[in-house]
PDB file of C-alpha atoms and ligand atoms in Angstrom:
ATOM      1  CA  UNK Q   1     -20.424   3.627  -7.662  1.00 95.00           C
ATOM      2  CA  UNK Q   2     -18.617   2.567  -4.477  1.00 97.00           C
ATOM      3  CA  UNK Q   3     -14.883   3.098  -4.326  1.00 98.00           C
ATOM      4  CA  UNK Q   4     -12.776   1.654  -1.487  1.00 98.00           C
ATOM      5  CA  UNK Q   5      -9.243   3.021  -1.011  1.00 98.00           C
ATOM      6  CA  UNK Q   6      -6.760   1.092   1.137  1.00 98.00           C
ATOM      7  CA  UNK Q   7      -4.284   3.439   2.760  1.00 98.00           C
ATOM      8  CA  UNK Q   8      -1.293   2.731   4.985  1.00 97.00           C
ATOM      9  CA  UNK Q   9       0.175   5.065   7.581  1.00 95.00           C
ATOM     10  CA  UNK Q  10       3.973   5.062   7.227  1.00 93.00           C
ATOM     11  CA  UNK Q  11       6.801   6.669   9.219  1.00 89.00           C
ATOM     12  CA  UNK Q  12       7.574  10.193   7.932  1.00 85.00           C
ATOM     13  CA  UNK Q  13      11.277   9.520   8.285  1.00 68.00           C
ATOM     14  CA  UNK Q  14      14.042   7.234   7.109  1.00 63.00           C
ATOM     15  CA  UNK Q  15      15.427   7.186  10.653  1.00 62.00           C
ATOM     16  CA  UNK Q  16      13.293   4.165  11.642  1.00 67.00           C
ATOM     17  CA  UNK Q  17      13.740   2.273  14.935  1.00 70.00           C
ATOM     18  CA  UNK Q  18      13.350  -1.492  15.046  1.00 71.00           C
ATOM     19  CA  UNK Q  19      11.836  -3.374  18.003  1.00 73.00           C
ATOM     20  CA  UNK Q  20      14.644  -5.910  18.753  1.00 69.00           C
ATOM     21  CA  UNK Q  21      12.065  -8.330  20.265  1.00 71.00           C
ATOM     22  CA  UNK Q  22       9.656  -8.594  17.308  1.00 65.00           C
ATOM     23  CA  UNK Q  23      11.892  -7.288  14.471  1.00 64.00           C
ATOM     24  CA  UNK Q  24       9.080  -4.955  13.494  1.00 65.00           C
ATOM     25  CA  UNK Q  25       9.160  -1.186  13.104  1.00 67.00           C
ATOM     26  CA  UNK Q  26       8.573   0.967  16.209  1.00 70.00           C
ATOM     27  CA  UNK Q  27       5.566   3.050  15.063  1.00 67.00           C
ATOM     28  CA  UNK Q  28       4.411   4.572  18.389  1.00 70.00           C
ATOM     29  CA  UNK Q  29       5.413   8.235  18.728  1.00 73.00           C
ATOM     30  CA  UNK Q  30       7.020   8.351  15.260  1.00 79.00           C
ATOM     31  CA  UNK Q  31       5.774  11.203  13.014  1.00 87.00           C
ATOM     32  CA  UNK Q  32       3.735   9.514  10.309  1.00 93.00           C
ATOM     33  CA  UNK Q  33       2.073  10.297   7.006  1.00 94.00           C
ATOM     34  CA  UNK Q  34      -0.295   8.678   4.516  1.00 97.00           C
ATOM     35  CA  UNK Q  35       1.834   6.470   2.238  1.00 97.00           C
ATOM     36  CA  UNK Q  36       2.443   8.810  -0.764  1.00 96.00           C
ATOM     37  CA  UNK Q  37       1.237   6.299  -3.401  1.00 98.00           C
ATOM     38  CA  UNK Q  38      -2.004   5.997  -1.400  1.00 98.00           C
ATOM     39  CA  UNK Q  39      -2.600   9.733  -1.829  1.00 98.00           C
ATOM     40  CA  UNK Q  40      -2.575   9.061  -5.582  1.00 98.00           C
ATOM     41  CA  UNK Q  41      -5.089   6.253  -4.995  1.00 98.00           C
ATOM     42  CA  UNK Q  42      -7.358   8.603  -2.982  1.00 98.00           C
ATOM     43  CA  UNK Q  43      -7.099  11.280  -5.705  1.00 98.00           C
ATOM     44  CA  UNK Q  44      -7.916   8.719  -8.421  1.00 98.00           C
ATOM     45  CA  UNK Q  45     -11.014   7.584  -6.481  1.00 98.00           C
ATOM     46  CA  UNK Q  46     -12.179  11.184  -5.948  1.00 98.00           C
ATOM     47  CA  UNK Q  47     -11.811  11.939  -9.680  1.00 98.00           C
ATOM     48  CA  UNK Q  48     -13.766   8.773 -10.625  1.00 98.00           C
ATOM     49  CA  UNK Q  49     -16.486   9.725  -8.132  1.00 98.00           C
ATOM     50  CA  UNK Q  50     -16.689  13.242  -9.621  1.00 98.00           C
ATOM     51  CA  UNK Q  51     -17.161  11.622 -13.056  1.00 96.00           C
ATOM     52  CA  UNK Q  52     -19.491   8.726 -12.170  1.00 96.00           C
ATOM     53  CA  UNK Q  53     -21.013   9.736  -8.832  1.00 97.00           C
ATOM     54  CA  UNK Q  54     -21.015   7.456  -5.793  1.00 97.00           C
ATOM     55  CA  UNK Q  55     -19.019   7.232  -2.588  1.00 98.00           C
ATOM     56  CA  UNK Q  56     -15.345   7.046  -1.612  1.00 98.00           C
ATOM     57  CA  UNK Q  57     -14.504   5.031   1.509  1.00 98.00           C
ATOM     58  CA  UNK Q  58     -10.985   4.824   2.940  1.00 98.00           C
ATOM     59  CA  UNK Q  59      -9.851   1.954   5.170  1.00 98.00           C
ATOM     60  CA  UNK Q  60      -6.636   1.183   6.986  1.00 98.00           C
ATOM     61  CA  UNK Q  61      -5.390  -1.673   9.138  1.00 98.00           C
ATOM     62  CA  UNK Q  62      -3.170  -0.250  11.851  1.00 94.00           C
ATOM     63  CA  UNK Q  63      -2.642   0.855  15.435  1.00 92.00           C
ATOM     64  CA  UNK Q  64      -5.095   3.435  16.958  1.00 93.00           C
ATOM     65  CA  UNK Q  65      -2.809   6.298  15.823  1.00 93.00           C
ATOM     66  CA  UNK Q  66      -3.574   5.385  12.200  1.00 94.00           C
ATOM     67  CA  UNK Q  67      -6.913   7.187  12.646  1.00 97.00           C
ATOM     68  CA  UNK Q  68      -4.963  10.395  11.914  1.00 96.00           C
ATOM     69  CA  UNK Q  69      -4.217   9.161   8.367  1.00 97.00           C
ATOM     70  CA  UNK Q  70      -7.917   8.426   7.816  1.00 98.00           C
ATOM     71  CA  UNK Q  71      -8.867  11.952   8.927  1.00 98.00           C
ATOM     72  CA  UNK Q  72      -6.366  13.393   6.440  1.00 98.00           C
ATOM     73  CA  UNK Q  73      -8.029  11.298   3.704  1.00 98.00           C
ATOM     74  CA  UNK Q  74     -11.486  12.595   4.734  1.00 98.00           C
ATOM     75  CA  UNK Q  75     -10.085  16.136   4.636  1.00 98.00           C
ATOM     76  CA  UNK Q  76      -8.990  15.439   1.019  1.00 98.00           C
ATOM     77  CA  UNK Q  77     -12.597  14.500   0.185  1.00 98.00           C
ATOM     78  CA  UNK Q  78     -13.278  10.882   1.160  1.00 98.00           C
ATOM     79  CA  UNK Q  79     -16.880  10.339   2.328  1.00 98.00           C
ATOM     80  CA  UNK Q  80     -16.324   7.644   4.944  1.00 98.00           C
ATOM     81  CA  UNK Q  81     -13.427   6.016   6.814  1.00 98.00           C
ATOM     82  CA  UNK Q  82     -12.936   2.840   8.854  1.00 98.00           C
ATOM     83  CA  UNK Q  83     -10.032   1.927  11.132  1.00 98.00           C
ATOM     84  CA  UNK Q  84      -9.347  -1.813  11.302  1.00 98.00           C
ATOM     85  CA  UNK Q  85      -7.454  -2.191  14.535  1.00 98.00           C
ATOM     86  CA  UNK Q  86      -6.844  -4.985  17.034  1.00 97.00           C
ATOM     87  CA  UNK Q  87      -3.785  -6.176  18.951  1.00 94.00           C
ATOM     88  CA  UNK Q  88      -4.296  -9.464  17.087  1.00 97.00           C
ATOM     89  CA  UNK Q  89      -3.201  -7.688  13.868  1.00 95.00           C
ATOM     90  CA  UNK Q  90       0.188  -6.533  15.196  1.00 89.00           C
ATOM     91  CA  UNK Q  91       3.238  -7.701  13.206  1.00 87.00           C
ATOM     92  CA  UNK Q  92       1.195  -8.820  10.191  1.00 93.00           C
ATOM     93  CA  UNK Q  93       3.096  -9.730   7.073  1.00 94.00           C
ATOM     94  CA  UNK Q  94       1.582  -9.083   3.665  1.00 96.00           C
ATOM     95  CA  UNK Q  95      -0.479 -12.298   3.615  1.00 97.00           C
ATOM     96  CA  UNK Q  96      -2.000 -11.561   7.017  1.00 97.00           C
ATOM     97  CA  UNK Q  97      -2.547  -7.916   6.043  1.00 98.00           C
ATOM     98  CA  UNK Q  98      -4.366  -8.764   2.806  1.00 98.00           C
ATOM     99  CA  UNK Q  99      -6.469 -11.408   4.601  1.00 98.00           C
ATOM    100  CA  UNK Q 100      -7.502  -8.899   7.293  1.00 98.00           C
ATOM    101  CA  UNK Q 101      -8.339  -6.197   4.729  1.00 98.00           C
ATOM    102  CA  UNK Q 102     -10.346  -8.753   2.730  1.00 98.00           C
ATOM    103  CA  UNK Q 103     -12.392  -9.636   5.812  1.00 98.00           C
ATOM    104  CA  UNK Q 104     -13.145  -5.935   6.374  1.00 98.00           C
ATOM    105  CA  UNK Q 105     -14.152  -5.467   2.721  1.00 98.00           C
ATOM    106  CA  UNK Q 106     -16.397  -8.555   2.911  1.00 98.00           C
ATOM    107  CA  UNK Q 107     -18.170  -6.820   5.810  1.00 98.00           C
ATOM    108  CA  UNK Q 108     -18.485  -3.563   3.787  1.00 98.00           C
ATOM    109  CA  UNK Q 109     -20.088  -5.715   1.086  1.00 96.00           C
ATOM    110  CA  UNK Q 110     -21.003  -3.642  -1.968  1.00 93.00           C
ATOM    111  CA  UNK Q 111     -18.088  -2.108  -3.909  1.00 97.00           C
ATOM    112  CA  UNK Q 112     -17.171  -1.510  -7.571  1.00 97.00           C
ATOM    113  CA  UNK Q 113     -13.464  -0.635  -7.445  1.00 98.00           C
ATOM    114  CA  UNK Q 114     -10.729  -1.060  -4.807  1.00 98.00           C
ATOM    115  CA  UNK Q 115      -7.756   1.276  -5.158  1.00 98.00           C
ATOM    116  CA  UNK Q 116      -4.361   0.706  -3.516  1.00 98.00           C
ATOM    117  CA  UNK Q 117      -1.013   2.471  -3.806  1.00 98.00           C
ATOM    118  CA  UNK Q 118       1.702   0.794  -5.925  1.00 97.00           C
ATOM    119  CA  UNK Q 119       3.664   0.035  -2.709  1.00 97.00           C
ATOM    120  CA  UNK Q 120       4.258   1.191   0.859  1.00 95.00           C
ATOM    121  CA  UNK Q 121       7.286   3.340   1.692  1.00 91.00           C
ATOM    122  CA  UNK Q 122       8.272   1.162   4.675  1.00 86.00           C
ATOM    123  CA  UNK Q 123       7.569  -2.519   3.823  1.00 87.00           C
ATOM    124  CA  UNK Q 124       8.062  -1.751   0.106  1.00 90.00           C
ATOM    125  CA  UNK Q 125       6.796  -5.194  -1.009  1.00 94.00           C
ATOM    126  CA  UNK Q 126       3.949  -4.105  -3.339  1.00 97.00           C
ATOM    127  CA  UNK Q 127       2.282  -7.388  -2.338  1.00 97.00           C
ATOM    128  CA  UNK Q 128      -0.834  -6.268  -0.443  1.00 98.00           C
ATOM    129  CA  UNK Q 129      -2.823  -4.999  -3.450  1.00 98.00           C
ATOM    130  CA  UNK Q 130      -2.441  -8.195  -5.525  1.00 98.00           C
ATOM    131  CA  UNK Q 131      -2.828 -10.311  -2.343  1.00 98.00           C
ATOM    132  CA  UNK Q 132      -6.108  -8.577  -1.494  1.00 98.00           C
ATOM    133  CA  UNK Q 133      -7.504  -9.124  -5.005  1.00 98.00           C
ATOM    134  CA  UNK Q 134      -6.561 -12.803  -4.731  1.00 98.00           C
ATOM    135  CA  UNK Q 135      -8.303 -13.123  -1.344  1.00 98.00           C
ATOM    136  CA  UNK Q 136     -11.476 -11.524  -2.777  1.00 98.00           C
ATOM    137  CA  UNK Q 137     -11.300 -13.449  -6.056  1.00 98.00           C
ATOM    138  CA  UNK Q 138     -11.497 -10.276  -8.205  1.00 98.00           C
ATOM    139  CA  UNK Q 139      -9.395  -9.094 -11.188  1.00 98.00           C
ATOM    140  CA  UNK Q 140      -6.379  -6.895 -10.421  1.00 98.00           C
ATOM    141  CA  UNK Q 141      -4.457  -4.411 -12.548  1.00 98.00           C
ATOM    142  CA  UNK Q 142      -1.225  -3.041 -11.084  1.00 98.00           C
ATOM    143  CA  UNK Q 143       0.831   0.090 -11.894  1.00 98.00           C
ATOM    144  CA  UNK Q 144      -2.209   2.052 -13.096  1.00 98.00           C
ATOM    145  CA  UNK Q 145      -1.437   5.490 -14.582  1.00 98.00           C
ATOM    146  CA  UNK Q 146      -4.982   5.959 -15.978  1.00 98.00           C
ATOM    147  CA  UNK Q 147      -8.282   4.290 -15.095  1.00 98.00           C
ATOM    148  CA  UNK Q 148     -11.611   4.713 -16.887  1.00 97.00           C
ATOM    149  CA  UNK Q 149     -14.952   3.152 -16.142  1.00 96.00           C
ATOM    150  CA  UNK Q 150     -17.533   2.421 -18.848  1.00 89.00           C
ATOM    151  CA  UNK Q 151     -20.796   0.625 -17.905  1.00 82.00           C
ATOM    152  CA  UNK Q 152     -19.538  -2.296 -15.819  1.00 82.00           C
ATOM    153  CA  UNK Q 153     -16.120  -2.325 -17.469  1.00 95.00           C
ATOM    154  CA  UNK Q 154     -12.721  -0.945 -16.427  1.00 97.00           C
ATOM    155  CA  UNK Q 155      -9.988   0.211 -18.799  1.00 98.00           C
ATOM    156  CA  UNK Q 156      -6.545   0.752 -17.245  1.00 98.00           C
ATOM    157  CA  UNK Q 157      -3.363   2.127 -18.764  1.00 98.00           C
ATOM    158  CA  UNK Q 158      -0.374   0.539 -16.975  1.00 98.00           C
ATOM    159  CA  UNK Q 159       3.042   2.158 -16.613  1.00 97.00           C
ATOM    160  CA  UNK Q 160       5.676  -0.464 -17.343  1.00 95.00           C
ATOM    161  CA  UNK Q 161       9.421   0.055 -17.416  1.00 91.00           C
ATOM    162  CA  UNK Q 162       9.717   0.911 -21.078  1.00 92.00           C
ATOM    163  CA  UNK Q 163       6.152   1.156 -22.396  1.00 96.00           C
ATOM    164  CA  UNK Q 164       2.482   1.441 -21.553  1.00 97.00           C
ATOM    165  CA  UNK Q 165      -0.010  -1.438 -21.582  1.00 98.00           C
ATOM    166  CA  UNK Q 166      -3.788  -1.079 -21.747  1.00 97.00           C
ATOM    167  CA  UNK Q 167      -5.845  -3.692 -19.900  1.00 97.00           C
ATOM    168  CA  UNK Q 168      -9.636  -4.050 -19.878  1.00 97.00           C
ATOM    169  CA  UNK Q 169     -11.534  -6.015 -17.269  1.00 97.00           C
ATOM    170  CA  UNK Q 170     -14.898  -6.204 -15.552  1.00 96.00           C
ATOM    171  CA  UNK Q 171     -15.909  -4.655 -12.223  1.00 96.00           C
ATOM    172  CA  UNK Q 172     -15.601  -5.211  -9.325  1.00 97.00           C
ATOM    173  CA  UNK Q 173     -11.812  -5.096  -9.595  1.00 98.00           C
ATOM    174  CA  UNK Q 174      -8.700  -3.799  -7.821  1.00 98.00           C
ATOM    175  CA  UNK Q 175      -6.023  -1.448  -9.136  1.00 98.00           C
ATOM    176  CA  UNK Q 176      -2.716  -0.232  -7.707  1.00 98.00           C
ATOM    177  CA  UNK Q 177      -1.763   3.359  -8.524  1.00 98.00           C
ATOM    178  CA  UNK Q 178       1.583   4.890  -9.508  1.00 98.00           C
ATOM    179  CA  UNK Q 179       2.603   8.431  -8.559  1.00 97.00           C
ATOM    180  CA  UNK Q 180       2.499   9.652 -12.181  1.00 97.00           C
ATOM    181  CA  UNK Q 181      -1.279   8.966 -12.190  1.00 98.00           C
ATOM    182  CA  UNK Q 182      -2.244  12.357 -10.772  1.00 98.00           C
ATOM    183  CA  UNK Q 183      -1.412  15.267  -8.494  1.00 98.00           C
ATOM    184  CA  UNK Q 184      -3.170  14.594  -5.170  1.00 98.00           C
ATOM    185  CA  UNK Q 185      -5.297  17.590  -4.103  1.00 97.00           C
ATOM    186  CA  UNK Q 186      -4.593  19.447  -0.899  1.00 94.00           C
ATOM    187  CA  UNK Q 187      -7.266  19.498   1.764  1.00 94.00           C
ATOM    188  CA  UNK Q 188      -9.171  22.784   1.941  1.00 93.00           C
ATOM    189  CA  UNK Q 189     -10.516  24.401   5.109  1.00 93.00           C
ATOM    190  CA  UNK Q 190     -13.985  22.877   4.488  1.00 94.00           C
ATOM    191  CA  UNK Q 191     -12.406  19.437   4.202  1.00 96.00           C
ATOM    192  CA  UNK Q 192     -10.363  19.857   7.379  1.00 95.00           C
ATOM    193  CA  UNK Q 193     -13.485  20.954   9.279  1.00 96.00           C
ATOM    194  CA  UNK Q 194     -15.453  17.957   7.947  1.00 96.00           C
ATOM    195  CA  UNK Q 195     -12.591  15.613   8.914  1.00 97.00           C
ATOM    196  CA  UNK Q 196     -12.459  16.978  12.463  1.00 95.00           C
ATOM    197  CA  UNK Q 197     -16.137  16.070  13.010  1.00 95.00           C
ATOM    198  CA  UNK Q 198     -16.126  12.807  11.044  1.00 97.00           C
ATOM    199  CA  UNK Q 199     -17.242   9.632  12.847  1.00 97.00           C
ATOM    200  CA  UNK Q 200     -14.558   6.970  12.248  1.00 98.00           C
ATOM    201  CA  UNK Q 201     -15.569   3.525  13.529  1.00 98.00           C
ATOM    202  CA  UNK Q 202     -12.935   1.030  14.680  1.00 98.00           C
ATOM    203  CA  UNK Q 203     -13.475  -2.577  13.563  1.00 98.00           C
ATOM    204  CA  UNK Q 204     -11.834  -5.336  15.627  1.00 98.00           C
ATOM    205  CA  UNK Q 205     -11.054  -8.933  14.623  1.00 98.00           C
ATOM    206  CA  UNK Q 206     -14.481  -9.923  15.947  1.00 98.00           C
ATOM    207  CA  UNK Q 207     -16.245  -7.170  13.969  1.00 98.00           C
ATOM    208  CA  UNK Q 208     -14.797  -8.533  10.712  1.00 98.00           C
ATOM    209  CA  UNK Q 209     -15.096 -12.195  11.730  1.00 98.00           C
ATOM    210  CA  UNK Q 210     -11.369 -12.649  11.236  1.00 98.00           C
ATOM    211  CA  UNK Q 211      -9.765 -15.974  12.124  1.00 97.00           C
ATOM    212  CA  UNK Q 212      -7.016 -14.612  14.402  1.00 96.00           C
ATOM    213  CA  UNK Q 213      -4.818 -17.618  13.539  1.00 97.00           C
ATOM    214  CA  UNK Q 214      -4.502 -15.969  10.107  1.00 97.00           C
ATOM    215  CA  UNK Q 215      -3.741 -12.496  11.534  1.00 97.00           C
ATOM    216  CA  UNK Q 216      -0.760 -10.702  13.028  1.00 94.00           C
ATOM    217  CA  UNK Q 217       2.608 -12.260  13.813  1.00 89.00           C
ATOM    218  CA  UNK Q 218       0.978 -15.687  14.433  1.00 89.00           C
ATOM    219  CA  UNK Q 219      -0.775 -15.654  11.073  1.00 94.00           C
ATOM    220  CA  UNK Q 220       2.279 -14.507   9.143  1.00 94.00           C
ATOM    221  CA  UNK Q 221       4.302 -17.178   7.312  1.00 94.00           C
ATOM    222  CA  UNK Q 222       6.965 -14.517   6.630  1.00 88.00           C
ATOM    223  CA  UNK Q 223       9.461 -14.446   9.422  1.00 77.00           C
ATOM    224  CA  UNK Q 224      11.477 -11.252   9.307  1.00 73.00           C
ATOM    225  CA  UNK Q 225      14.750 -12.672  10.735  1.00 78.00           C
ATOM    226  CA  UNK Q 226      16.548  -9.367  11.090  1.00 77.00           C
ATOM    227  CA  UNK Q 227      15.952  -5.795  10.036  1.00 75.00           C
ATOM    228  CA  UNK Q 228      18.850  -3.392  10.378  1.00 75.00           C
ATOM    229  CA  UNK Q 229      20.006  -0.106   8.940  1.00 71.00           C
ATOM    230  CA  UNK Q 230      23.233  -0.772   7.019  1.00 72.00           C
ATOM    231  CA  UNK Q 231      26.286   1.157   8.300  1.00 73.00           C
ATOM    232  CA  UNK Q 232      26.849   4.366   6.372  1.00 66.00           C
ATOM    233  CA  UNK Q 233      29.998   4.925   4.296  1.00 65.00           C
ATOM    234  CA  UNK Q 234      30.976   1.245   4.126  1.00 64.00           C
ATOM    235  CA  UNK Q 235      34.155   0.691   2.073  1.00 71.00           C
ATOM    236  CA  UNK Q 236      33.387  -0.616  -1.366  1.00 80.00           C
ATOM    237  CA  UNK Q 237      34.727  -0.674  -4.887  1.00 82.00           C
ATOM    238  CA  UNK Q 238      33.054   1.395  -7.622  1.00 86.00           C
ATOM    239  CA  UNK Q 239      33.150  -0.338 -10.998  1.00 89.00           C
ATOM    240  CA  UNK Q 240      33.389   2.092 -13.926  1.00 90.00           C
ATOM    241  CA  UNK Q 241      33.481   1.555 -17.728  1.00 92.00           C
ATOM    242  CA  UNK Q 242      31.434  -0.068 -20.497  1.00 92.00           C
ATOM    243  CA  UNK Q 243      28.441  -1.980 -19.233  1.00 93.00           C
ATOM    244  CA  UNK Q 244      29.682  -5.340 -20.534  1.00 94.00           C
ATOM    245  CA  UNK Q 245      33.124  -4.746 -18.978  1.00 94.00           C
ATOM    246  CA  UNK Q 246      31.556  -3.806 -15.625  1.00 94.00           C
ATOM    247  CA  UNK Q 247      29.333  -6.902 -15.705  1.00 94.00           C
ATOM    248  CA  UNK Q 248      32.360  -9.070 -16.556  1.00 93.00           C
ATOM    249  CA  UNK Q 249      34.381  -7.606 -13.649  1.00 93.00           C
ATOM    250  CA  UNK Q 250      31.407  -7.929 -11.271  1.00 93.00           C
ATOM    251  CA  UNK Q 251      30.948 -11.630 -12.100  1.00 93.00           C
ATOM    252  CA  UNK Q 252      34.678 -12.153 -11.567  1.00 93.00           C
ATOM    253  CA  UNK Q 253      34.460 -10.419  -8.148  1.00 91.00           C
ATOM    254  CA  UNK Q 254      31.423 -12.465  -7.146  1.00 92.00           C
ATOM    255  CA  UNK Q 255      33.220 -15.659  -8.171  1.00 93.00           C
ATOM    256  CA  UNK Q 256      36.297 -14.652  -6.139  1.00 92.00           C
ATOM    257  CA  UNK Q 257      33.980 -13.975  -3.180  1.00 91.00           C
ATOM    258  CA  UNK Q 258      32.396 -17.436  -3.769  1.00 92.00           C
ATOM    259  CA  UNK Q 259      28.979 -15.793  -4.131  1.00 89.00           C
ATOM    260  CA  UNK Q 260      28.633 -17.267  -7.598  1.00 88.00           C
TER     261      UNK Q 260
HETATM  262  C1  FAD K   1      11.254  -2.926   6.654  1.00 54.00           C
HETATM  263  C2  FAD K   1      10.103  -3.889   6.535  1.00 54.00           C
HETATM  264  C3  FAD K   1      10.254  -5.007   5.748  1.00 54.00           C
HETATM  265  C4  FAD K   1       9.173  -5.887   5.625  1.00 54.00           C
HETATM  266  N1  FAD K   1       9.342  -6.962   4.830  1.00 54.00           N
HETATM  267  C5  FAD K   1       8.284  -7.778   4.642  1.00 54.00           C
HETATM  268  C6  FAD K   1       8.389  -8.875   3.773  1.00 54.00           C
HETATM  269  O1  FAD K   1       9.423  -9.108   3.161  1.00 54.00           O
HETATM  270  N2  FAD K   1       7.334  -9.666   3.598  1.00 54.00           N
HETATM  271  C7  FAD K   1       6.173  -9.437   4.267  1.00 54.00           C
HETATM  272  O2  FAD K   1       5.233 -10.204   4.066  1.00 54.00           O
HETATM  273  N3  FAD K   1       6.015  -8.389   5.097  1.00 54.00           N
HETATM  274  C8  FAD K   1       7.054  -7.561   5.289  1.00 54.00           C
HETATM  275  N4  FAD K   1       6.929  -6.516   6.120  1.00 54.00           N
HETATM  276  C9  FAD K   1       5.660  -6.310   6.778  1.00 54.00           C
HETATM  277  C10 FAD K   1       4.787  -5.497   5.867  1.00 54.00           C
HETATM  278  O3  FAD K   1       5.190  -4.203   5.918  1.00 54.00           O
HETATM  279  C11 FAD K   1       3.397  -5.542   6.326  1.00 54.00           C
HETATM  280  O4  FAD K   1       2.925  -6.771   6.040  1.00 54.00           O
HETATM  281  C12 FAD K   1       2.483  -4.536   5.718  1.00 54.00           C
HETATM  282  O5  FAD K   1       1.279  -4.548   6.367  1.00 54.00           O
HETATM  283  C13 FAD K   1       2.198  -4.668   4.257  1.00 54.00           C
HETATM  284  O6  FAD K   1       3.270  -4.776   3.437  1.00 54.00           O
HETATM  285  P1  FAD K   1       3.993  -3.514   2.771  1.00 54.00           P
HETATM  286  O7  FAD K   1       4.297  -2.511   3.795  1.00 54.00           O
HETATM  287  O8  FAD K   1       5.078  -4.039   1.949  1.00 54.00           O
HETATM  288  O9  FAD K   1       2.871  -2.880   1.832  1.00 54.00           O
HETATM  289  P2  FAD K   1       2.737  -2.948   0.243  1.00 54.00           P
HETATM  290  O10 FAD K   1       2.318  -4.306  -0.185  1.00 54.00           O
HETATM  291  O11 FAD K   1       3.938  -2.366  -0.428  1.00 54.00           O
HETATM  292  O12 FAD K   1       1.499  -1.917   0.099  1.00 54.00           O
HETATM  293  C14 FAD K   1       0.829  -1.798  -1.123  1.00 54.00           C
HETATM  294  C15 FAD K   1      -0.477  -1.105  -0.870  1.00 54.00           C
HETATM  295  O13 FAD K   1      -1.340  -1.933  -0.068  1.00 54.00           O
HETATM  296  C16 FAD K   1      -2.131  -1.123   0.801  1.00 54.00           C
HETATM  297  N5  FAD K   1      -1.774  -1.433   2.203  1.00 54.00           N
HETATM  298  C17 FAD K   1      -0.597  -1.940   2.687  1.00 54.00           C
HETATM  299  N6  FAD K   1      -0.657  -2.082   4.043  1.00 54.00           N
HETATM  300  C18 FAD K   1      -1.909  -1.643   4.407  1.00 54.00           C
HETATM  301  C19 FAD K   1      -2.593  -1.513   5.649  1.00 54.00           C
HETATM  302  N7  FAD K   1      -1.992  -1.869   6.794  1.00 54.00           N
HETATM  303  N8  FAD K   1      -3.860  -1.014   5.652  1.00 54.00           N
HETATM  304  C20 FAD K   1      -4.475  -0.654   4.485  1.00 54.00           C
HETATM  305  N9  FAD K   1      -3.881  -0.741   3.262  1.00 54.00           N
HETATM  306  C21 FAD K   1      -2.624  -1.224   3.228  1.00 54.00           C
HETATM  307  C22 FAD K   1      -1.787   0.341   0.450  1.00 54.00           C
HETATM  308  O14 FAD K   1      -2.656   0.784  -0.564  1.00 54.00           O
HETATM  309  C23 FAD K   1      -0.370   0.209  -0.108  1.00 54.00           C
HETATM  310  O15 FAD K   1      -0.012   1.227  -0.994  1.00 54.00           O
HETATM  311  C24 FAD K   1       7.971  -5.629   6.285  1.00 54.00           C
HETATM  312  C25 FAD K   1       7.830  -4.492   7.074  1.00 54.00           C
HETATM  313  C26 FAD K   1       8.884  -3.629   7.183  1.00 54.00           C
HETATM  314  C27 FAD K   1       8.701  -2.410   7.980  1.00 54.00           C
END
């Protein structure tokens, strides 16, 4: 079985700096980590491999520094890693990101299950997983808390707001993982040593035959007009009381403010 895990390197801080020119996050020189939900996706892939055999590959689209996140994933136990990096990918929105990842996965070719995190800590859209499945034309199951493979079938238990849902589908497929799915393992010394020596190829737009008009800022229909950190301690009114009363007062306030 071939498992592909898509991981994103995210800033290890809430104190993010925004590039006023491009309205994108300044990532250079910022301490960064593997997106926590993606650690659950790596752990889920490793557990499925231990049960069914096969190989776990981790991929990320990002700047050269994202190689560090891939090495951490190899230290956890991933067998292979690929960095998908090119200046043409800078400023990608979720459509451009899922297109670029799909091109890389088309080059990888043979896979049974793609695992993503539920969402990224910085962009927070939860769009890339479903977008990637759409690009590849494969079934997707989001918010996975359990995933089992039988023959060529997949059975996923989804965590919804107030209940669970069990979905069955065929492979190849894509799932997005929630944090309650598992406790990601910590890398051991053997893993860290293996990661230090690991060969991690970098694939450019040419290597994945990506149409650069569909990549990066140019290929992104989403135009982030402004990103800013709201001022702290802004004055505001706290509505207290019965829910229906609070809702009634809120609607009144919104009407007074001509929002509604
Ligand atoms: C503050 C902020 C707001 C943004 N708002 C928007 C917006 O509204 N719309 C928009 O289109 N873009 C937005 N972006 C850009 C967006 O972050 C990027 O498009 C990003 O590559 C993917 O979206 P995401 O971070 O929301 O990831 P999500 O869709 O939340 O990520 C879900 C999963 O997809 C996988 N994944 C995500 N990115 C990568 C990657 N680069 N490599 C490998 N796997 C990956 C991971 O498994 C991850 O857990 C925003 C960025 C920032 C920093």
